[in-house]
Structure formats: C-alpha cells, structure tokens
XYZ file of C-alpha atoms in Angstrom:
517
model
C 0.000 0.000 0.000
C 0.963 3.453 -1.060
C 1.595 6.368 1.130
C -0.972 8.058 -0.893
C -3.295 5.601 -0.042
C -2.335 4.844 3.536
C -3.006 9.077 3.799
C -6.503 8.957 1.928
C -7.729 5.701 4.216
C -6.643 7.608 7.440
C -8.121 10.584 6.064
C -11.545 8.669 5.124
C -11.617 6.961 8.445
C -11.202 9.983 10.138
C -14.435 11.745 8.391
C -16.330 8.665 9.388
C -15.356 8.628 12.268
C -16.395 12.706 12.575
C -19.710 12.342 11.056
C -20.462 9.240 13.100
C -19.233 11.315 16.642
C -21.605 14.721 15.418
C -24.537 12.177 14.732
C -24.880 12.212 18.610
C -26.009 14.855 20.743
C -23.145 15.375 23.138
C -20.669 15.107 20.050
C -22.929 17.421 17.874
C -22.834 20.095 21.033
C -19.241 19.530 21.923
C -17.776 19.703 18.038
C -19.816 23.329 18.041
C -18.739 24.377 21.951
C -14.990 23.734 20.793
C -15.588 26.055 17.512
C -17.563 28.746 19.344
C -14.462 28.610 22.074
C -11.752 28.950 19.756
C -13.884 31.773 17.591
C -14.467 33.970 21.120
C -10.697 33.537 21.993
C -10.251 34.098 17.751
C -12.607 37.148 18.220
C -12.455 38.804 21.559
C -10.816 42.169 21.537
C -10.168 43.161 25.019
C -13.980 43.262 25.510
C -13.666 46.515 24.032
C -16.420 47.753 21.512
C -18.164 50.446 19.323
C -21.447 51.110 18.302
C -23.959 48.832 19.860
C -21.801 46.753 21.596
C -20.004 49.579 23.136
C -23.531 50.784 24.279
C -24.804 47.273 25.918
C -21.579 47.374 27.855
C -22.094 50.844 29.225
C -25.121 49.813 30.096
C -24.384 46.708 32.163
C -21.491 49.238 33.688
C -24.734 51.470 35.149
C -26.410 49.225 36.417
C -23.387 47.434 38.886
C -22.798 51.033 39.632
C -26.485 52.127 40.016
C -27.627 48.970 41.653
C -30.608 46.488 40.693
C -32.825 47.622 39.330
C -31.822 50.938 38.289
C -31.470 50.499 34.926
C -31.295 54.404 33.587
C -28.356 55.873 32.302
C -25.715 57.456 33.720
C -25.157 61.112 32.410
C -22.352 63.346 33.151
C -23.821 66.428 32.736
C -26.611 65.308 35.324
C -26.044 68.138 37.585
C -26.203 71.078 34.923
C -27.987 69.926 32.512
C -31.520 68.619 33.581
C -33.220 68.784 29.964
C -30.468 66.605 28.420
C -29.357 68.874 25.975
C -25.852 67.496 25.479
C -26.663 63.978 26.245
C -25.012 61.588 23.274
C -27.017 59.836 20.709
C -30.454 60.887 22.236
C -33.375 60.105 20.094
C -34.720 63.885 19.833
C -31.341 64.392 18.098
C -32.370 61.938 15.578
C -29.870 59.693 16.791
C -31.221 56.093 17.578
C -28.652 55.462 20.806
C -30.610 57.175 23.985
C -33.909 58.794 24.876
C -35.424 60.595 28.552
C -38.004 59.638 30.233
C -39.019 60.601 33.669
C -36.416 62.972 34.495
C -33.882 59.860 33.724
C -31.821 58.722 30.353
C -32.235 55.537 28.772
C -30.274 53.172 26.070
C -32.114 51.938 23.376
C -31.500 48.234 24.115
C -33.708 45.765 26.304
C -32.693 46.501 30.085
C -33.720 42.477 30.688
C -30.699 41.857 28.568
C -28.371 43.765 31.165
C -30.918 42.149 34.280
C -29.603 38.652 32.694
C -25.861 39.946 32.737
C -26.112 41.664 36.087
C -25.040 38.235 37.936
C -22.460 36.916 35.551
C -20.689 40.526 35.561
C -20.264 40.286 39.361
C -19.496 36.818 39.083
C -16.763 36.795 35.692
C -16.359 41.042 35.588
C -16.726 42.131 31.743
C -15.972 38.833 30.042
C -19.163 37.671 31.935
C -21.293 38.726 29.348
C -19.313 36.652 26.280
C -19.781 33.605 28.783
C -23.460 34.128 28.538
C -23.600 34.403 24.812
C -21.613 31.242 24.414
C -23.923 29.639 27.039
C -26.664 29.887 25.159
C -25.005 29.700 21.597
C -24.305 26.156 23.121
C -27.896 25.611 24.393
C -29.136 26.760 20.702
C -26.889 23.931 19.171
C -28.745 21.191 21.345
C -32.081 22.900 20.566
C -31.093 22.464 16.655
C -29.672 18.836 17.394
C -33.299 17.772 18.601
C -34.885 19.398 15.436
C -32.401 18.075 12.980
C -33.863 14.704 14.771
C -37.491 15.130 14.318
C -36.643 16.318 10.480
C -34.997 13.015 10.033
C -31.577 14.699 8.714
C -28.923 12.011 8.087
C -25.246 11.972 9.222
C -24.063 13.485 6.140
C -26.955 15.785 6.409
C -26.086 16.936 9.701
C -22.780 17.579 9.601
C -22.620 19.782 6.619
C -25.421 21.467 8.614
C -23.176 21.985 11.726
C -20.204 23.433 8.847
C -22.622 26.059 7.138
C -24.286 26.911 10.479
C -20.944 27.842 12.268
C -18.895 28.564 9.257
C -21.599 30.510 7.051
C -23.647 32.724 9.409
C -23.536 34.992 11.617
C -24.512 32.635 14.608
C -21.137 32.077 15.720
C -20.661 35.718 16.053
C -23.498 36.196 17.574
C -23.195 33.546 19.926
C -19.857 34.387 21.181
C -20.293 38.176 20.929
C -22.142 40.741 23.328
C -25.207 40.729 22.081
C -28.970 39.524 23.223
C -29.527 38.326 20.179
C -28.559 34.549 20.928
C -30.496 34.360 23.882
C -33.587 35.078 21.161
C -32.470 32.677 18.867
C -32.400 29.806 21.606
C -35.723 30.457 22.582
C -37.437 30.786 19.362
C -35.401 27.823 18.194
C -36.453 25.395 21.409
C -40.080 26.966 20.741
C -40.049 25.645 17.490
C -38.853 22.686 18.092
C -41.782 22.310 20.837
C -44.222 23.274 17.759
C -42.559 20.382 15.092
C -43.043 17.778 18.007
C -46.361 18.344 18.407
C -47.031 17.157 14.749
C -45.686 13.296 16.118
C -46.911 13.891 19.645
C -50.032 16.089 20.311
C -50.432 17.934 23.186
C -51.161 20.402 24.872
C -48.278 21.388 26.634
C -45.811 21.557 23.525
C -48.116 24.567 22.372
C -47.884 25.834 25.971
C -43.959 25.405 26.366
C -43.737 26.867 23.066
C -45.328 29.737 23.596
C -43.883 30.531 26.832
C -40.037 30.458 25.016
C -41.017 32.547 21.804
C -42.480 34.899 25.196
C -39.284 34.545 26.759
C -37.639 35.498 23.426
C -39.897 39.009 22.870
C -37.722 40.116 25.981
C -34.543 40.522 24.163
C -35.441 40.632 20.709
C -39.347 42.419 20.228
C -39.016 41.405 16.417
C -40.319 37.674 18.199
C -43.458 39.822 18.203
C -43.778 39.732 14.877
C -42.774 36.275 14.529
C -44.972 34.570 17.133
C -48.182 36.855 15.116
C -47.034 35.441 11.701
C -47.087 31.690 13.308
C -50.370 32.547 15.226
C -52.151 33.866 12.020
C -51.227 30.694 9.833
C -52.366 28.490 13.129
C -55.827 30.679 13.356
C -57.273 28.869 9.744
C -56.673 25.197 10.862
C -57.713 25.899 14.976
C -60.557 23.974 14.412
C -58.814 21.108 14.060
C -56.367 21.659 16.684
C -57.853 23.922 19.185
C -55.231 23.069 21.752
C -52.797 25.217 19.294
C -54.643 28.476 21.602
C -52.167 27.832 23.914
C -49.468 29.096 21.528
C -50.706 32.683 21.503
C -52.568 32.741 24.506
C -48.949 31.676 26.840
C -47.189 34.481 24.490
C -49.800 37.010 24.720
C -49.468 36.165 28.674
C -46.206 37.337 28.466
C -45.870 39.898 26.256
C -48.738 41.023 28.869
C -46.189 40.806 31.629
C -43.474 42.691 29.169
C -45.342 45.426 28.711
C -46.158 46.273 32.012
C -42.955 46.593 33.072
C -41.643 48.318 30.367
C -44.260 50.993 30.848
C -43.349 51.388 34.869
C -39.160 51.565 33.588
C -39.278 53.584 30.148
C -43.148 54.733 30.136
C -43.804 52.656 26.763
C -45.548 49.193 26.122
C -42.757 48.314 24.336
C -39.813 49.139 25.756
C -37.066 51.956 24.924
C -37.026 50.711 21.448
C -41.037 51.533 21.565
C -39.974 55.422 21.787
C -37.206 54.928 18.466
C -40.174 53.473 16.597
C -42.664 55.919 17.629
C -39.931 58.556 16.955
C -39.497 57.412 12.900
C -41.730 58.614 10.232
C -43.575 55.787 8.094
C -42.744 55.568 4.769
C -43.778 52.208 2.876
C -41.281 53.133 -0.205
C -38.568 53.253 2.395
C -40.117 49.877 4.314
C -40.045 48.404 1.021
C -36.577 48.847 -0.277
C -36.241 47.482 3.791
C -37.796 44.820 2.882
C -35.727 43.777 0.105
C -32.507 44.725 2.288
C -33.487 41.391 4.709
C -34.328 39.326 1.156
C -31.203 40.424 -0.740
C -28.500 42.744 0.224
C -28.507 46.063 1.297
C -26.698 48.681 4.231
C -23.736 46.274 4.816
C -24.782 43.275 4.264
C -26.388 40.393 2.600
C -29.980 39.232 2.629
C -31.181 35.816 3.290
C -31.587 34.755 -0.317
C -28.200 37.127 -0.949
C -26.009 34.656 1.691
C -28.311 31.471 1.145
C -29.580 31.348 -2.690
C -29.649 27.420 -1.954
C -32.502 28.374 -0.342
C -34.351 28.523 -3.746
C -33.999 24.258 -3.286
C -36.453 25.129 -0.080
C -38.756 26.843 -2.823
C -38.793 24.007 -4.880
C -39.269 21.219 -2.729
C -41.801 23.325 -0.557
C -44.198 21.003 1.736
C -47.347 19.572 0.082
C -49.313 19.156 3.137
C -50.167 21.342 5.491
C -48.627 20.536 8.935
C -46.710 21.474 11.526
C -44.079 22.452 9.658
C -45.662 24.389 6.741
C -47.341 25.993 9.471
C -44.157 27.055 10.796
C -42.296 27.847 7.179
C -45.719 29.958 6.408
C -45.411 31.680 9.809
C -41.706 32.647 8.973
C -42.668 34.565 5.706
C -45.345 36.688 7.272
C -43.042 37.593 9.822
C -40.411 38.312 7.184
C -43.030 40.590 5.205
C -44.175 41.947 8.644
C -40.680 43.037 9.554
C -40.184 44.534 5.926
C -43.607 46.750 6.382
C -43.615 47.715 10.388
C -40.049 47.860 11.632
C -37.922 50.961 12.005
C -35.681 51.732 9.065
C -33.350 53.367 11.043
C -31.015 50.492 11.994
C -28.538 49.074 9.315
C -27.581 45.199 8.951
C -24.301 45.930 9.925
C -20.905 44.163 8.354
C -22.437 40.686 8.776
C -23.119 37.794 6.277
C -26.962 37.157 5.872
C -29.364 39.466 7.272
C -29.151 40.596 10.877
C -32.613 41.341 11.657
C -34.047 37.539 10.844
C -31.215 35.538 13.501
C -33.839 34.358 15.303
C -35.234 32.227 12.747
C -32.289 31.377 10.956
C -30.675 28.704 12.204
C -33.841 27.220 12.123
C -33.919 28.118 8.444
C -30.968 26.329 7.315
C -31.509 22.882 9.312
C -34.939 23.047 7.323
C -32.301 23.534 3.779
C -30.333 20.880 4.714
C -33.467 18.619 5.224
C -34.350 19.369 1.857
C -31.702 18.838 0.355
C -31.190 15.611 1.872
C -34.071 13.943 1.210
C -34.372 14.866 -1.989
C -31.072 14.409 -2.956
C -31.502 10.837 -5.156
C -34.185 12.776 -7.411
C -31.575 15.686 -8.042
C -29.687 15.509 -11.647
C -26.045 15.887 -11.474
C -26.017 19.558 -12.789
C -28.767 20.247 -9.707
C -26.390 18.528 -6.879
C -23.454 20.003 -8.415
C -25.308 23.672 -8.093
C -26.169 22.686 -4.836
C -23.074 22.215 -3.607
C -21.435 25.438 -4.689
C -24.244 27.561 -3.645
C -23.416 26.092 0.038
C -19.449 26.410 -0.564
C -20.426 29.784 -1.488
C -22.176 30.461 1.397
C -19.286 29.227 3.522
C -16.813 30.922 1.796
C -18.756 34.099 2.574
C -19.430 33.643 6.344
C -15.235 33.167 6.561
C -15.297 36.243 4.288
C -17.284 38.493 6.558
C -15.810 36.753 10.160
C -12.676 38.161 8.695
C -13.965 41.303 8.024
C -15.490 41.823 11.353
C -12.478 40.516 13.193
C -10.340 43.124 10.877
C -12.578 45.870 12.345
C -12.675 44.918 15.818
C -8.948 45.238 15.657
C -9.249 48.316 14.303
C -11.737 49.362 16.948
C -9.384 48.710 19.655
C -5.964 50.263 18.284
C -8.064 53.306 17.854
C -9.632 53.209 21.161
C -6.318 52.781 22.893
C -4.994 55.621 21.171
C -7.848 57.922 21.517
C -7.917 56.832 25.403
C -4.032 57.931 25.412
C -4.873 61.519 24.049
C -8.422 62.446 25.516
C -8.870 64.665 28.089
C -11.091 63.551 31.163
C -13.821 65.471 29.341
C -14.687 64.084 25.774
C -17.075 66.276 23.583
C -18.168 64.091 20.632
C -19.443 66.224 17.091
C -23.123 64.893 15.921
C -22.917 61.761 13.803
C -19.106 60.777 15.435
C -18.172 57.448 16.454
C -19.643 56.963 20.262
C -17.590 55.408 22.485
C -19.514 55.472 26.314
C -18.036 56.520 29.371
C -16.378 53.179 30.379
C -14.827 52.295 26.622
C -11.902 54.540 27.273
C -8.957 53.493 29.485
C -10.481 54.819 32.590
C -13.952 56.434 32.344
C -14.875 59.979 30.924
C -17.285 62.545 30.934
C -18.895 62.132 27.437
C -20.889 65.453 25.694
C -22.294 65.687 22.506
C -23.447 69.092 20.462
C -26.278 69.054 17.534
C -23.971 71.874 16.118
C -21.727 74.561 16.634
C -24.483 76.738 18.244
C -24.704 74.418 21.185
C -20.624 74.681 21.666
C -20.183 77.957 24.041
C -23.745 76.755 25.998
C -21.835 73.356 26.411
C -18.396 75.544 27.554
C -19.908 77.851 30.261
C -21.539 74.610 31.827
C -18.485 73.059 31.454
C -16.462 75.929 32.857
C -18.690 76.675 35.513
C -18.120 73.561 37.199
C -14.417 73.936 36.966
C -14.000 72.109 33.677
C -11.334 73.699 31.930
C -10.010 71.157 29.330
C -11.704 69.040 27.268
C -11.309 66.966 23.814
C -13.400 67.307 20.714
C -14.212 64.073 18.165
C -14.986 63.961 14.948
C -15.104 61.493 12.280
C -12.088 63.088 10.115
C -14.093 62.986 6.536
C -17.280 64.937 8.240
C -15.073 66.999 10.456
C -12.099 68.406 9.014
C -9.297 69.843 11.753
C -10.649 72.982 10.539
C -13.784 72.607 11.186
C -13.605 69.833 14.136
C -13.442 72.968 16.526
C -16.240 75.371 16.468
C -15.593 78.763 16.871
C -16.546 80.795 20.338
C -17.504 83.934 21.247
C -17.410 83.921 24.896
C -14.174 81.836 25.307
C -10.829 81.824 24.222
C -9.152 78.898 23.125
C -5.161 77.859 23.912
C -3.092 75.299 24.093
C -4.555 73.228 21.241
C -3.132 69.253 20.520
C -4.419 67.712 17.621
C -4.246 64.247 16.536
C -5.697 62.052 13.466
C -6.317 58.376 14.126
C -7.150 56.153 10.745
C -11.031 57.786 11.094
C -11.210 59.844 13.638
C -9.538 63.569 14.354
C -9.466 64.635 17.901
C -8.400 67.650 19.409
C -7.801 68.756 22.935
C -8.165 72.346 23.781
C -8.241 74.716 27.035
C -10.621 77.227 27.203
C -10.467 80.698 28.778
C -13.219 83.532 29.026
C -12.760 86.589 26.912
C-alpha cells in the first residue's frame, strides 16, 4: 500500500469517524462548543467595543454602579444639565442610541438583557457577558440537534449542517459576541422545536412550552413579536382542528402582557425603549419596502437571506405539500419576514455581517430546514442540480469566513483606535453629531462624554463646562465629516489655547483649554 493511499484511508476513516461522533447529541454540542471557544478567543478584543456593543456594555457598567434595578443611564452632565441637551445619541437628536423619560436617560436596548448579565458581571467582571452568549449559543446547538432529529436529517446531512451553520452565518458571532440576540435565537429555536413535536406527539403542553419560550424570546429581541403573530395567524385557519394550538398565543400574549407592564413602569412605553425609536421614525412604505428587500437580498452592509443562502431557492422548490406542523411554521416565517419589511424601524442598518441581521432568530432554524431538503431529496436531483447545490453552500461558507474576517479586521481596528484615543483624551470628551460613540467606560479609565447638535450648542456646552471647573476638554470627529478645521467650532465667549491635535485612521481629535474673553 501506497503512502498516498495509507493518507486517503486515514483521512476517510477519520471523516467517518467525525460524522459518526456529530450524529450524537453530546458530540454534535461539543464539536460546536470547541468552535464557538476557539472563535471567542479568535474574536475577543479586550472586551472593548463600538457602536452597539459599546452601548450594551455601558449599560451593564450602570447598572453594577447604580444597583438592581436601576437600569437608567448614567449622564455626566446630570447636575447642569436637567433637559439633556448634550446627552449623546439621544433620540430627539435623531440619533437612535438614547432617549429621557421621567427625568432619567435611557439606552435603546432591552434593560432584561443587562438584568440577565447583572449576575455573571459580578461573578466573571466584563468577560461575563461573552460567557453568557456562548452559554446559550451552546444551548441553541442542542435545541437544533433535537430538530435536525425530528426532520430526520442524516449523518451526512447533519454535519454539513453543523459546517454552514458555524462557518456561514452569523450565529457564531453572535453567539460568542455581546449581544442579546442569541439568547432570542435559543428560545425561538427550542419553541419551534416544541411546535414540530407536536405534529408526532399532540399535546397540549408543547403549544404551551412553546409559547412561553417565543415569550421569553420578545424580551430581548421584540421582532419575536412579529414572529410569534405570523405563526399565530397561519395556526388561526386550521384551529378547528387543533384547538389546543390556543395555547401558543394565549402563553405568548401572557407574556408579552407581563413585558409590557414593566416596560411601561421603567421607560413609560408598552414596548420598551425601542417603543420610543419606533414611535420617533416617520412611516414611509417606499422606504419599508426597499427594507424589505434589504433582509431578502442585500442592502446597508450586508447580505440578505436569499443574498447569503440562494440554496434556499432548493427550499422553494421542494416546498411542503401538506399542510402541517411544519408548513405551518415555514408559512409563519414569511409573514413575519413581510411583517418586519412593512412595520419595523428603518433606522437600523444590517451591519458588516453575512446574511441578514434582523431575521437571527429564525435562521438557524432556516438552514436545518435547507439541509433537510436537500437531503431527502437528494436521489431525485440531476447531477447539474447537486453540483449547483453544492457550490451555492461552498459559497455560502466561503462568505461567512469572508465576513468573520472582516469583522475581526474591524474589531482590531476598533481597539488600536480606542487605545490611542484613550491615550490623548482629556477627562472630558465632547463628541461632534454623527461621530463614532464610544460610552463613558470604553476609554482606558472612564470619561465625561458630551455631545453638540452643532456649533451653536458649543459655548452653551463651555460655560456649563467651565462653571463647574471644567477647563479642558477633547473634541471628536469622524475626520471625513469633520475636518481639523472645522472639528473645533468657533466661540464667542471663550478663548481657546493650548490646542493638541491628533488624526487616528477615522477619527480627528483635538484637545483644547478654554479661557473667558
């Protein structure tokens, strides 16, 4: 026997031996665990971030210092500014970061998502919150083991599955990332798994079970809303043949009930801080439309679902005959995709992600039903077919390793700039409209973060500033909107000395003193 041959029989027993290990649960879950470990350790910056993440993490830092359950905002100009006129990224801006309520400043994001942090900050400090993701990234794998089960997906099946899952999508990102979104997708996932049972095993308590976790989901992610109406709608024309599927919206609506109440005693709106951003957007169905198309194909960053996934069109083809549990489900999904397109904000982008950011929560879900397609009708396929299908999933691969990259490549980016701008900042930062945000406990040690709508708010932002004793201060702004000569507004009631400027790859930043004329 060859070396060639020895190498391509150790090489074949090996993949057997692979498949055969992932065709269990605990070697499905532990082949993804090890891959979501190595991509945190691959991924993790510090802990570090911009932009949302940046945000979540300021967040979770108010909360250990305001205590449970104080979940506003910490402001620096608290003391001389009560109307919030220099407070960053507030909605009345037209910013989509923070909004005031009460006589107290929000963020945007869920507050149960820092609640669910709270212990594992105290517990792990700031890598607590990546634990969490990971926890239930590993949780969702389990969830999508049991499905893959119930959709009769063989070895084969299943482990290509597991490769376009981790290596294609965003979940791995997601999942190892700070971000509420993974504790969504676990709970919409397990949901529908509850819902695809019920098909084999009627009863009552697998509607029940399943509405309680797409419930559980709405916390963190209130697109579930839309989701858990799209399934309810398609269930409402066959109810009277299973009227035990009332339990489904009836254990949501309970609550979303629940969700609502709270949110209205914290951020005085049924539906959370993220009620006020969409109350705060004009409606405009051309602009939900070309939205709409955004989550289908590409658009603001990144790729659609049929953009990343065009296998998917095999899912079009070989759509279910019957109706079932299952069709039920797949019908569900494209109402809420249409519902998303039509009601949700525009004002978000997709971000630098492969596949659409906005429709996580169902896609895992999404490509364990491709695979299941693809397997079973595999034998009726003709050789131009399979070979199409094949490179549509390398594609998609080839494009989650693409973007992973890219992210990671930012990230890095993120933090070399962060460092610097933490070396050269003052301890009072003053951040020009439509800059890149980084919170109060991004920088090195914290700050004292402003922001001004223009350079008419500048010398109303200086006397408070210099009334309380604040004599030096640094002024952001991304370097293509704000030149150095225009990154400085110009004063009339103060003169400025002792100016230090410095450009970073985006960003020029400037630290002044300030004197009155």
């Amino acid at each position: 026997m060859t070396f060639l041959n020895l190498s391509i029989r150790m090489l074949s027993n090996l993949l057997a031996r692979s498949l055969s290990f992932s065709n269990r649960s605990y070697g499905f879950v532990l082949i993804g665990a090890i891959f979501l470990s190595g991509f945190l350790s691959w991924q993790y910056q510090t802990g570090f971030r911009v932009g949302d993440g940046a945000v979540k993490q300021q967040q979770l830092a108010d909360l250990v210092h305001n205590g449970f359950p104080d979940f506003s905002c910490r402001y620096s100009g608290a003391k001389f500014d009560p109307d919030f006129q220099f407070l960053p990224l507030d909605l009345k801006k037209g910013s989509t970061m923070t909004h005031v309520y009460n006589g107290k400043c929000y963020y945007v994001f869920p507050f149960y998502y820092t609640a669910i942090q709270y212990p594992f900050a105290l517990l792990f400090g700031r890598f607590g919150s990546y634990l969490l993701s990971l926890l239930f990234g590993i949780l969702t794998l389990y969830s999508l083991y049991r499905i893959s089960l119930l959709l009769k997906l063989s070895e084969k099946a299943r482990s290509s599955f597991l490769a376009v899952l981790l290596l294609g999508s965003a979940f791995s990102l997601f999942a190892t990332d700070l971000s509420e979104t993974v504790i969504a997708i676990y709970a919409v996932t397990e949901g529908i798994y509850f819902l695809l049972k019920e098909e084999d095993s009627p009863s009552f308590k697998n509607y029940l079970f399943a509405g309680l976790l797409f419930g559980f989901a709405a916390f963190f992610r209130q697109e579930v809303i839309l989701l858990a109406a799209g399934i309810s709608l398609v269930q409402f024309f066959r109810i009277y043949q299973k009227r035990t599927s009332v339990a489904f919206p009836f254990s949501f609506g309970l609550l979303l009930f629940v969700q609502a109440g709270i949110n209205i005693a914290v951020v005085g709106h049924p539906l959370g801080s993220r009620g006020h951003l969409q109350s705060s957007s004009n409606y405009d169905l051309v602009a939900q439309l070309i939205y709409l198309s955004q989550l289908v194909f590409w658009g603001k960053g990144s790729l659609g679902l049929l953009g990343a996934y065009p296998a998917l069109l095999f899912a079009i083809r070989f759509r279910p005959r019957t109706i079932n549990s299952l069709s039920q489900i797949l019908l569900g999904i494209l109402v809420f995709i249409l519902l998303s397109g039509l009601l949700t904000s525009t004002r978000f982008w997709q971000g630098v992600l492969f596949g659409p950011r906005f429709l996580m929560t169902v896609l895992p879900f999404i490509l364990v039903y491709l695979l299941s397609v693809l397997d079973q009708n595999w034998e009726s396929l003709s050789k131009p077919a399979k070979g199409a299908a094949i490179l549509l999933l390398v594609y998609s691969i080839a494009g989650g390793l693409i973007f992973d990259r890219l992210y990671h490549k930012f990230t890095r980016s993120v933090v070399v700039e962060q460092a610097e701008l933490s070396k050269f900042s003052s301890e009072t930062v003053v951040y020009r409209k439509g800059s890149v945000f980084l919170p109060s406990d991004s920088f090195s040690t914290p700050r004292a973060v402003f922001e001004i709508n223009g350079p008419e708010q500048f010398d109303p932002l200086l006397e408070k500033l210099y009334e309380t004793g604040t004599h030096k201060l640094t002024i952001i702004g991304f370097k293509d909107a704000y030149p150095r000569e225009k990154l400085v507004p110009s004063s009339e009631k103060f003169e400025i000395v002792n100016r230090d400027f410095k450009q970073s790859p985006s960003i020029n930043m400037e630290t002044i003193e300030i004197r009155k004329k």
